[in-house]
PDB file of C-alpha atoms in Angstrom:
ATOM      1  CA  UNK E 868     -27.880  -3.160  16.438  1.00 89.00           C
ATOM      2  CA  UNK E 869     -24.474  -4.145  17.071  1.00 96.00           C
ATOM      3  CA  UNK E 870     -20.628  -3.320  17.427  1.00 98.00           C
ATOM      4  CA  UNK E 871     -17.741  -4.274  15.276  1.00 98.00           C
ATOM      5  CA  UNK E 872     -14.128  -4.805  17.029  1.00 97.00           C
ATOM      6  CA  UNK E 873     -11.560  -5.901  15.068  1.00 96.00           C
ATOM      7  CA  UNK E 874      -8.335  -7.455  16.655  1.00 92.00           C
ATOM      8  CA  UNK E 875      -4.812  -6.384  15.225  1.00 90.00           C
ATOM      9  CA  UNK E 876      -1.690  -8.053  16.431  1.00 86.00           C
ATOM     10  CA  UNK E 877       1.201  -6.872  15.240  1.00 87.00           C
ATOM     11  CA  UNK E 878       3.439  -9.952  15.672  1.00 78.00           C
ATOM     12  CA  UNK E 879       3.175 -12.634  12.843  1.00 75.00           C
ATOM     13  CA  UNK E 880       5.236 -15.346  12.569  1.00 72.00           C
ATOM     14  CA  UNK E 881       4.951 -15.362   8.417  1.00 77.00           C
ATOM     15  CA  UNK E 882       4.208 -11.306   7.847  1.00 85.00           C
ATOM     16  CA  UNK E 883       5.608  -9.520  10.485  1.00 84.00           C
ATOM     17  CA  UNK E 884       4.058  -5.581  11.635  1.00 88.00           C
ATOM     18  CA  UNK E 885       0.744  -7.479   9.080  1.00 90.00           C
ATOM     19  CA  UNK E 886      -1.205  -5.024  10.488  1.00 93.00           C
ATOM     20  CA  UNK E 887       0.783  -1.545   8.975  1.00 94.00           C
ATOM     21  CA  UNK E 888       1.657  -3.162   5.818  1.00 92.00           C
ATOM     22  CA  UNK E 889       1.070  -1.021   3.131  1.00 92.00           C
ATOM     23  CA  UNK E 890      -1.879  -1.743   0.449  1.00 92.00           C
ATOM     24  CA  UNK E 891      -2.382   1.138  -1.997  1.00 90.00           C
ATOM     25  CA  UNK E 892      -1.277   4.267   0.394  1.00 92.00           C
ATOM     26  CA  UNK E 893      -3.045   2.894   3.355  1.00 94.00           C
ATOM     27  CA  UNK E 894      -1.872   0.772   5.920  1.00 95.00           C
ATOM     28  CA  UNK E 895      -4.148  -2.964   5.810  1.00 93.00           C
ATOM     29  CA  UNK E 896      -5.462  -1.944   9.261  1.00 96.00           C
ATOM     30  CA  UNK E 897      -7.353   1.127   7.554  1.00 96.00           C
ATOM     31  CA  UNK E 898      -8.277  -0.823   4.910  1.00 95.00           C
ATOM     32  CA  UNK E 899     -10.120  -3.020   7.310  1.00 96.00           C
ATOM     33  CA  UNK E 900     -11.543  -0.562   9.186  1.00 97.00           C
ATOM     34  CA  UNK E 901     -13.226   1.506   6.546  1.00 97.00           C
ATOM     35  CA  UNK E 902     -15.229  -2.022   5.231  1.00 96.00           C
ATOM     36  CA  UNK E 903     -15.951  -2.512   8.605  1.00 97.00           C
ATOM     37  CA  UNK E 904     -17.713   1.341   8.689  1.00 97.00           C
ATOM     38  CA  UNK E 905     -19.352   0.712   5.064  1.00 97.00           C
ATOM     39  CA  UNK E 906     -22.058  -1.586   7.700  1.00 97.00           C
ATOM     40  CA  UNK E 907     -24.835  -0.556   9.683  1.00 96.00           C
ATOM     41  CA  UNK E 908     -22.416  -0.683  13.314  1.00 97.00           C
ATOM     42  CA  UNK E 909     -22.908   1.435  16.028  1.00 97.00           C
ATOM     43  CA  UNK E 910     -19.408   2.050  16.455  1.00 97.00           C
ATOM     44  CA  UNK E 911     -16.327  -0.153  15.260  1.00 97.00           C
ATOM     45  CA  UNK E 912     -13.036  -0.377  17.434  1.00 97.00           C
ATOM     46  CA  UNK E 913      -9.800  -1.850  16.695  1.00 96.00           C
ATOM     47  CA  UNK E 914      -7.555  -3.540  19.270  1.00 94.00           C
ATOM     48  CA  UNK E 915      -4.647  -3.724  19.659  1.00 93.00           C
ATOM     49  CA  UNK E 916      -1.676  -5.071  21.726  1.00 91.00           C
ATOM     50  CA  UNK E 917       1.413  -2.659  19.878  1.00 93.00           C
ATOM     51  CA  UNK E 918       1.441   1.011  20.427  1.00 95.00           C
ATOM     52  CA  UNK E 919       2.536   1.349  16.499  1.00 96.00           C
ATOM     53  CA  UNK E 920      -0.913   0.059  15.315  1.00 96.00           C
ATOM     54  CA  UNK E 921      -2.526   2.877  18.005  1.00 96.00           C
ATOM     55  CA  UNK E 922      -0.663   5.126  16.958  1.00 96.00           C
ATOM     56  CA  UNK E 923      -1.532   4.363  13.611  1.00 96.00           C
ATOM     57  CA  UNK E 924      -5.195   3.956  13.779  1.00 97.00           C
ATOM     58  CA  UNK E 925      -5.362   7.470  15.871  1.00 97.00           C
ATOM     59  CA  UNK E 926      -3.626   8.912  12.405  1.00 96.00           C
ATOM     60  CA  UNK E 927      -6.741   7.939  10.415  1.00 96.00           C
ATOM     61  CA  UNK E 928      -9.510   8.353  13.052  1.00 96.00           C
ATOM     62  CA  UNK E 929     -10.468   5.123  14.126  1.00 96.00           C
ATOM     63  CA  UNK E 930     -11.559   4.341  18.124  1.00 97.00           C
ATOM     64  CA  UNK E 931      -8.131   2.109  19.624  1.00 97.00           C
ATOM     65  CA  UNK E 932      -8.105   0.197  22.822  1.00 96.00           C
ATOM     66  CA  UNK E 933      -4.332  -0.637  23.934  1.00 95.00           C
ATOM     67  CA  UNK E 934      -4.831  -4.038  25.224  1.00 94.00           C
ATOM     68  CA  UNK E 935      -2.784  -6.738  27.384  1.00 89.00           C
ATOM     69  CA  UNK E 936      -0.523  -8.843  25.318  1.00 85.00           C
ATOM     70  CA  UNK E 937      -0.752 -12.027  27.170  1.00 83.00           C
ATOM     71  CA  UNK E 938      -4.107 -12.980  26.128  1.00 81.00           C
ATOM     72  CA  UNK E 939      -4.214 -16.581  24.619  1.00 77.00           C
ATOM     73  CA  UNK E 940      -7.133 -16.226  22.087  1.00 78.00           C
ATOM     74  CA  UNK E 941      -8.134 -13.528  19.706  1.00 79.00           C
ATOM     75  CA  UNK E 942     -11.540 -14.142  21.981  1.00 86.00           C
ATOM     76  CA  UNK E 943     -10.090 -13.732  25.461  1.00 87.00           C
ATOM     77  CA  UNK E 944      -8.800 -10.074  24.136  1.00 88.00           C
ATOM     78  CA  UNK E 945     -12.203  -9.309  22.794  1.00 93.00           C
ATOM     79  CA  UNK E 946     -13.721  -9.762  26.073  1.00 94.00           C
ATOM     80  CA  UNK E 947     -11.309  -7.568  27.173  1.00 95.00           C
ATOM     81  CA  UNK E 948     -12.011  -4.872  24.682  1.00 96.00           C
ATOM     82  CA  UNK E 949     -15.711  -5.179  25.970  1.00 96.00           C
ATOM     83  CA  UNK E 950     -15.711  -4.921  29.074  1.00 96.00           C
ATOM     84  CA  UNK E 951     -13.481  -1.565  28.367  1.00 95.00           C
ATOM     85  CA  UNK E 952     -15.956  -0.786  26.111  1.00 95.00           C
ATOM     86  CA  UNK E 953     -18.923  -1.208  28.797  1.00 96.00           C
ATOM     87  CA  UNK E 954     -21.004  -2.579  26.377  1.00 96.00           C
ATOM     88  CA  UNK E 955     -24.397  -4.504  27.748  1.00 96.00           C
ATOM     89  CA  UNK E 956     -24.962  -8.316  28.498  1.00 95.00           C
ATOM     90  CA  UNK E 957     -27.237  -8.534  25.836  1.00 94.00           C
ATOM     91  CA  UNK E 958     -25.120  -6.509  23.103  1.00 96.00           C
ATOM     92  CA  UNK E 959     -24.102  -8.113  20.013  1.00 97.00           C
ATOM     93  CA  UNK E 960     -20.323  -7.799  19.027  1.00 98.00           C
ATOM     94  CA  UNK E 961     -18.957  -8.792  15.444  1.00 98.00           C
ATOM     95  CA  UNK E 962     -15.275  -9.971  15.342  1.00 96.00           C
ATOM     96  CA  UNK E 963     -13.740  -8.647  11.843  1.00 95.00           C
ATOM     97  CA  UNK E 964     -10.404  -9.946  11.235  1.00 91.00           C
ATOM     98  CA  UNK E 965      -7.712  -7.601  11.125  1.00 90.00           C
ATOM     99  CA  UNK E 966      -6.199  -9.039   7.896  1.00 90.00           C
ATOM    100  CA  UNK E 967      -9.436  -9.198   5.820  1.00 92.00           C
ATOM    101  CA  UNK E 968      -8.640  -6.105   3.907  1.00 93.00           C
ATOM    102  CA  UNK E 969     -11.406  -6.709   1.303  1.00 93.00           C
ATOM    103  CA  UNK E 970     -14.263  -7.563   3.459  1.00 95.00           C
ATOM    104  CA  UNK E 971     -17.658  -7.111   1.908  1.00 96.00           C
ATOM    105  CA  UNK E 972     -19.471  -5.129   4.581  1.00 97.00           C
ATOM    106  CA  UNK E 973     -22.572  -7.678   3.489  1.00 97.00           C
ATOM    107  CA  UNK E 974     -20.889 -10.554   5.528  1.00 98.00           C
ATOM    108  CA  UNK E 975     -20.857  -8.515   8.599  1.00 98.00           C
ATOM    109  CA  UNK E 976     -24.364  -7.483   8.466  1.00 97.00           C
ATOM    110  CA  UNK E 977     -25.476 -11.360   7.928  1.00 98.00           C
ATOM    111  CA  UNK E 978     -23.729 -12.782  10.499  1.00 98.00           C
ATOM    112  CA  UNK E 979     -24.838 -10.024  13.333  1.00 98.00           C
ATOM    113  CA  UNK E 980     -28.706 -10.219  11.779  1.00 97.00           C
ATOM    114  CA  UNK E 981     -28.109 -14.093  11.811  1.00 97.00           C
ATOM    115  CA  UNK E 982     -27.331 -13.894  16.035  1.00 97.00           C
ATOM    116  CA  UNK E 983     -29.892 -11.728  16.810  1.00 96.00           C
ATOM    117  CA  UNK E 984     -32.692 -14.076  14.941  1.00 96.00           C
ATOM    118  CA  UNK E 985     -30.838 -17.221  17.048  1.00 95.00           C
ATOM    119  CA  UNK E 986     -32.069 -16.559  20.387  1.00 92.00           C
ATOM    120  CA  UNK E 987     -30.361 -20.125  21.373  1.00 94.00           C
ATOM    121  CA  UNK E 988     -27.005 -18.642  20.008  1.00 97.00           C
ATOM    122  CA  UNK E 989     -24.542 -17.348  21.820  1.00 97.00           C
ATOM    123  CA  UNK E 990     -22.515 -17.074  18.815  1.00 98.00           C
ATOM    124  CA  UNK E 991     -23.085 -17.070  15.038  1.00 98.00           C
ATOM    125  CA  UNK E 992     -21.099 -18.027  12.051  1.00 98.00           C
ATOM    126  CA  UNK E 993     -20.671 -18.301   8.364  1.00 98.00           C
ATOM    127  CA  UNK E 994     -19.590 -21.363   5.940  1.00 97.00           C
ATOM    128  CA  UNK E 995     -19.551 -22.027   2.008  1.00 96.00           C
ATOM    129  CA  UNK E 996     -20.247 -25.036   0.180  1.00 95.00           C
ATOM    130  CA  UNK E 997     -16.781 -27.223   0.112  1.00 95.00           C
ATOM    131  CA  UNK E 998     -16.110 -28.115  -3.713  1.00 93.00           C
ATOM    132  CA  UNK E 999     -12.644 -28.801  -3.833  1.00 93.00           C
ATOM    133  CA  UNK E1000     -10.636 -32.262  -2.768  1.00 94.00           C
ATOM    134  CA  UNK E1001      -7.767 -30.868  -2.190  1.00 93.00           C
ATOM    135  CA  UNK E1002      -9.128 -28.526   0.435  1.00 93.00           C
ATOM    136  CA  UNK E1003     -11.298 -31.414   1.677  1.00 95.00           C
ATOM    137  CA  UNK E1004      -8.152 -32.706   3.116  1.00 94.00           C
ATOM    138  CA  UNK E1005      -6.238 -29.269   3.401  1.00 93.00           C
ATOM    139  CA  UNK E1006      -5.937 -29.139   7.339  1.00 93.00           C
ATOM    140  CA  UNK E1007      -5.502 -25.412   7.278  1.00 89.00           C
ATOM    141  CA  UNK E1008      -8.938 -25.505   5.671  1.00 93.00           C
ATOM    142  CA  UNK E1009     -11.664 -25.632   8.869  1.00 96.00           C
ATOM    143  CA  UNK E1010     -14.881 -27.626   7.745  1.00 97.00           C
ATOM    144  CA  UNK E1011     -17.952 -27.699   9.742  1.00 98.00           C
ATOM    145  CA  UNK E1012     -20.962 -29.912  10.015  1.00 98.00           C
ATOM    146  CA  UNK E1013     -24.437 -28.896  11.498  1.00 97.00           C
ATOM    147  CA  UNK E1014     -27.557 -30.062  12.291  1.00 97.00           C
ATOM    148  CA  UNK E1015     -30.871 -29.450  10.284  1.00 96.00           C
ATOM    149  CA  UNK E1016     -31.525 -26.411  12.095  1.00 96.00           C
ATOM    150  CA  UNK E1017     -28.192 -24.893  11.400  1.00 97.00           C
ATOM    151  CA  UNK E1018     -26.285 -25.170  14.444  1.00 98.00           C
ATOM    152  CA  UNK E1019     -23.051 -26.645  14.745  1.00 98.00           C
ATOM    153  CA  UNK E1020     -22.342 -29.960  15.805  1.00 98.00           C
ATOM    154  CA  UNK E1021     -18.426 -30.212  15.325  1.00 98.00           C
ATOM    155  CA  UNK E1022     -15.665 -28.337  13.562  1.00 98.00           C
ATOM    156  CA  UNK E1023     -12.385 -29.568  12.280  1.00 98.00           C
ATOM    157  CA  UNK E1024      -9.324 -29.833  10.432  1.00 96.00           C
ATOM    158  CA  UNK E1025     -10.030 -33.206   9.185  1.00 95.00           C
ATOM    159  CA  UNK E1026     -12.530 -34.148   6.256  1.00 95.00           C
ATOM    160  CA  UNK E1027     -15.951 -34.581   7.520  1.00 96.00           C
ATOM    161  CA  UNK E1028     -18.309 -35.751   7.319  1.00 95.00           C
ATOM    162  CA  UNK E1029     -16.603 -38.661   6.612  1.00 93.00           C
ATOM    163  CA  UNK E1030     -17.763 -40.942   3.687  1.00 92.00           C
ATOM    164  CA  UNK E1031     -16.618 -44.496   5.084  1.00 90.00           C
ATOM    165  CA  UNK E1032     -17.044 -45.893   2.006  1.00 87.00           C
ATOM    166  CA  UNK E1033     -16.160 -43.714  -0.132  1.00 86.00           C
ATOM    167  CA  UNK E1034     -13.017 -43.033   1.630  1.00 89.00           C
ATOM    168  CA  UNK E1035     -12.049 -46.627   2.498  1.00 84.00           C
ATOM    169  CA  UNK E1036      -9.371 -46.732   0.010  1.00 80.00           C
ATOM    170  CA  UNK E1037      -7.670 -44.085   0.733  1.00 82.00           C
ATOM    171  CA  UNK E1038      -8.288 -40.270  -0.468  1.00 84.00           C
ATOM    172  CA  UNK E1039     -10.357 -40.105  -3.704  1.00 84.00           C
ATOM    173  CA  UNK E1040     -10.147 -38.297  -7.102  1.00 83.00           C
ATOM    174  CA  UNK E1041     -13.062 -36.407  -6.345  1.00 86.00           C
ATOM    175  CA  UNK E1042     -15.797 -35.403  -3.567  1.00 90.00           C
ATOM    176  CA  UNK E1043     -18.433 -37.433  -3.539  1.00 88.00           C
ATOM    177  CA  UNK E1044     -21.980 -36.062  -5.682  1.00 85.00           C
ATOM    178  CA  UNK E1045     -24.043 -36.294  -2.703  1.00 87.00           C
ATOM    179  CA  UNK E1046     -22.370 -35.071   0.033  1.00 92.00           C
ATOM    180  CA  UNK E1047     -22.829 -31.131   1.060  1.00 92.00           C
ATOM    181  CA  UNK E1048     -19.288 -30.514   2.627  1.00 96.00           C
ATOM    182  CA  UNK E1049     -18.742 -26.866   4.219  1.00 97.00           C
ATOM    183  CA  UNK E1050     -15.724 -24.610   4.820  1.00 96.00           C
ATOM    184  CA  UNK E1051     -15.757 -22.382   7.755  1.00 97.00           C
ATOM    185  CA  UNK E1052     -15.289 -18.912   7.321  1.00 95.00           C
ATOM    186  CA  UNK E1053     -14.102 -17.301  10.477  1.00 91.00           C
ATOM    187  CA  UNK E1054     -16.069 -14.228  10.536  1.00 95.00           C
ATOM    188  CA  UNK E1055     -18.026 -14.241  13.927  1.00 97.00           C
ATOM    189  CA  UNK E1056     -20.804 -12.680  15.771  1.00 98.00           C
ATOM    190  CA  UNK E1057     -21.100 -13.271  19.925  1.00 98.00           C
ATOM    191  CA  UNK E1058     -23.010 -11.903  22.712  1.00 97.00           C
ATOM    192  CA  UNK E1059     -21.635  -9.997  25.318  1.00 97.00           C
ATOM    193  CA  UNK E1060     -22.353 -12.333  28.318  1.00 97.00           C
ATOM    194  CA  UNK E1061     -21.160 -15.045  26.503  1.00 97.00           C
ATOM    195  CA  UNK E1062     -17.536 -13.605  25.603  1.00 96.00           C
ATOM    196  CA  UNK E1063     -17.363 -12.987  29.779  1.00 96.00           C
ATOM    197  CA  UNK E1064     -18.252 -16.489  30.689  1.00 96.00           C
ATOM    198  CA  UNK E1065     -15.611 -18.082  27.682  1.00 95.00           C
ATOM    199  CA  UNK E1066     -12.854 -16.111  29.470  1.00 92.00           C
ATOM    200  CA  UNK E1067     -13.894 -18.014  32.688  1.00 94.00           C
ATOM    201  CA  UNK E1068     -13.753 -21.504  31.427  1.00 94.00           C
ATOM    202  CA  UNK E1069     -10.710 -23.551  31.358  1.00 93.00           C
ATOM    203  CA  UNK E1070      -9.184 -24.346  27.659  1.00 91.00           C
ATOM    204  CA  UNK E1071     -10.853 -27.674  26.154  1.00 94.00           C
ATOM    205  CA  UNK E1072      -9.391 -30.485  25.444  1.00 95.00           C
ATOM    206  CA  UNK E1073     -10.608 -30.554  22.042  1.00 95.00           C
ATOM    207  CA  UNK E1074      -9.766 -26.810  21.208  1.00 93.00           C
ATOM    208  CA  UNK E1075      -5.929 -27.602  22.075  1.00 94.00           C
ATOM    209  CA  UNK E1076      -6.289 -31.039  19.615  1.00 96.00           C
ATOM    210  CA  UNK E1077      -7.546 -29.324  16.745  1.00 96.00           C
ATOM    211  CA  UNK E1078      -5.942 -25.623  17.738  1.00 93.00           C
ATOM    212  CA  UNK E1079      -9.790 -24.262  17.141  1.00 94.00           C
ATOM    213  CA  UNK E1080     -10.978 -21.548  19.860  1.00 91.00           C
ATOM    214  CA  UNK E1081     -14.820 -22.216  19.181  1.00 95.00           C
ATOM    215  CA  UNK E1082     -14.206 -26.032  20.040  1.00 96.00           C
ATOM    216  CA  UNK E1083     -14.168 -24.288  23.588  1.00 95.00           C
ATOM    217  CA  UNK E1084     -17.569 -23.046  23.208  1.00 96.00           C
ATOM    218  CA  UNK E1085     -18.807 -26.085  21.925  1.00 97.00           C
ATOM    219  CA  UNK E1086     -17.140 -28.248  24.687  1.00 97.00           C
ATOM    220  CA  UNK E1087     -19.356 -26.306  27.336  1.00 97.00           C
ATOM    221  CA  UNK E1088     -22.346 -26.523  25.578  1.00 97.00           C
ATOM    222  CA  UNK E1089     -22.837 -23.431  24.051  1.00 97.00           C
ATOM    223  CA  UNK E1090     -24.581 -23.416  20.469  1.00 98.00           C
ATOM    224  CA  UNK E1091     -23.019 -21.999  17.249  1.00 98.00           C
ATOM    225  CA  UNK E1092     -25.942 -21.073  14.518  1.00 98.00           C
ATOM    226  CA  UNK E1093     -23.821 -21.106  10.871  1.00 98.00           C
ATOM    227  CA  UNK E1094     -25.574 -20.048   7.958  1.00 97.00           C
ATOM    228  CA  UNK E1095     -23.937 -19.938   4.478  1.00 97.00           C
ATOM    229  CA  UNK E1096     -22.595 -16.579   3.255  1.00 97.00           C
ATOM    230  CA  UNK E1097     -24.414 -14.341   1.387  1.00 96.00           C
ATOM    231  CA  UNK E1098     -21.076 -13.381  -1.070  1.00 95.00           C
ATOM    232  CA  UNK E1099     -18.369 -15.629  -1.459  1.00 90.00           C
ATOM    233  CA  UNK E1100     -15.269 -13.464   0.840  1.00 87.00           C
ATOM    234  CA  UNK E1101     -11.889 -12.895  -0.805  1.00 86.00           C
ATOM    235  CA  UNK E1102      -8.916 -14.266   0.639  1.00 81.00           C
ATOM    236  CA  UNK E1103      -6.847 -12.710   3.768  1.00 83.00           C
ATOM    237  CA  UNK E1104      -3.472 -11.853   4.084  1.00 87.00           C
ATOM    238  CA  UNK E1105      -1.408 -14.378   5.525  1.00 83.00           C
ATOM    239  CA  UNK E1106       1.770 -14.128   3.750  1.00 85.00           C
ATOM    240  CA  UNK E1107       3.693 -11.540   1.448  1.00 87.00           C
ATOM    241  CA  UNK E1108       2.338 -13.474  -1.356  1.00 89.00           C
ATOM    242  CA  UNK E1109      -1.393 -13.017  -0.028  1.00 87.00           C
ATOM    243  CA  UNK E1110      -0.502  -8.985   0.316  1.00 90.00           C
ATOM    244  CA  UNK E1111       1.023  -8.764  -3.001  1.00 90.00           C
ATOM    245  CA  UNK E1112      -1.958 -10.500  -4.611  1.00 89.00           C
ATOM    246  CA  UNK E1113      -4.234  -7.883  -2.718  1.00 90.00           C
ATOM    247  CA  UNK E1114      -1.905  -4.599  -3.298  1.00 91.00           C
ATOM    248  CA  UNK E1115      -2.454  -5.826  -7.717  1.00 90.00           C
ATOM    249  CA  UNK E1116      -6.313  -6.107  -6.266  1.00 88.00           C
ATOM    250  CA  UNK E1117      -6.491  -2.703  -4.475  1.00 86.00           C
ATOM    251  CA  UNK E1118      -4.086  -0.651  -7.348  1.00 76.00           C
ATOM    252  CA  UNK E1119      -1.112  -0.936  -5.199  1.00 53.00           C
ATOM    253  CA  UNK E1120       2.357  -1.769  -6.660  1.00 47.00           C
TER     254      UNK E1120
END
């Protein structure tokens, strides 16, 4: 049992108005939304800071929530959204993306059914095995290392873990054989009480370093269970080229 809210800003530096870009006759934010209802949620709400993208989502049927538009973090307006929402302590919330057009619906049902079998989670996340050098050492490529139980123990921009030896000389060909590096995927599930108390907490030192909002959570000793995904997720759309790629995907010129 849980709730799906999916942030939509329509400001973006690289794809501006992201959110009513066209793919296929539909604006992305639709596309979003109707993954998001192909899962088991109780309900799934977008929010929003631009009366466009309400206006929008009220066109196709979808439940809207105007928020503020000074929040700093995509989490400090989901807390928001909740509270609006009057959703229970111990409810379960799922943040989709709101530029994950092709979102299997499968990810969102792991990642809610992996919180609510975490009892020592407040939130839960997903990961993929890491396979690539190049996005080793990619810093817009978020790795993650846990411990054996599956909850996180740093995430980060950098390579890690890092093999000292390995990486003495300078960056390799290759990854080494026996090391299991992870990406993050930033598909998240949290608990109600817990997106109230992040709000409360002052930024962390570490989250403004590495420009990672879960380094917060992390930094006041919350735990983070991350499981690897059950389907391999498509891209998002970041830039034109990213939409274009998904419009060819979705049948759209």
């Amino acid at each position: 049992m849980y709730h799906v809210i999916i942030p939509a800003r329509f400001a973006s530096t690289r794809l501006p108005g992201k959110p009513l870009q066209d793919i296929a006759g539909k604006p992305m934010i639709q596309r979003v939304w109707e993954q998001a209802r192909q899962s088991s949620a109780l309900s799934v709400t977008v929010a929003t800071d631009d009366q466009r993208i309400v206006d929008a989502c009220r066109g196709f049927g979808a439940d809207v929530v105007l928020t503020r538009e000074d929040h700093p973090s995509g989490t400090d307006r989901l807390q928001e959204v909740v509270s609006h929402l009057e959703l229970p302590a111990n409810a379960c919330v799922v943040n989709v993306q709101g530029d994950e057009p092709m979102l299997p619906p499968a990810l969102i049902e792991q990642v809610a059914a992996d919180l609510q079998a975490a009892p020592q989670a407040s939130i839960a996340t997903l990961a993929e095995p890491l396979t690539d050098i190049d996005a080793l050492f990619n810093p817009n490529v978020v790795k993650v290392v846990t411990d054996q139980a599956g909850y996180a123990l740093y995430f980060s921009r950098a390579p890690m873990p890092w093999c000292r030896d390995q990486f003495a000389g300078g960056r390799p060909a290759s990854l080494p054989a026996d090391v299991a590096f992870r990406r993050h995927i930033g598909l998240y599930a949290y608990r109600v009480r817990f997106l109230h108390d992040y709000v409360s907490w002052p930024v962390s030192p570490l989250e403004t370093v590495e420009s990672l909002e879960q380094l917060r959570a992390l930094w006041y000793g919350q735990r983070i269970h991350v499981a690897d995904a059950c389907v391999t997720p498509p891209a998002g759309v970041d830039t034109f080229e990213d939409l274009a790629r998904v419009r060819s995907l979705l049948g759209g010129a």
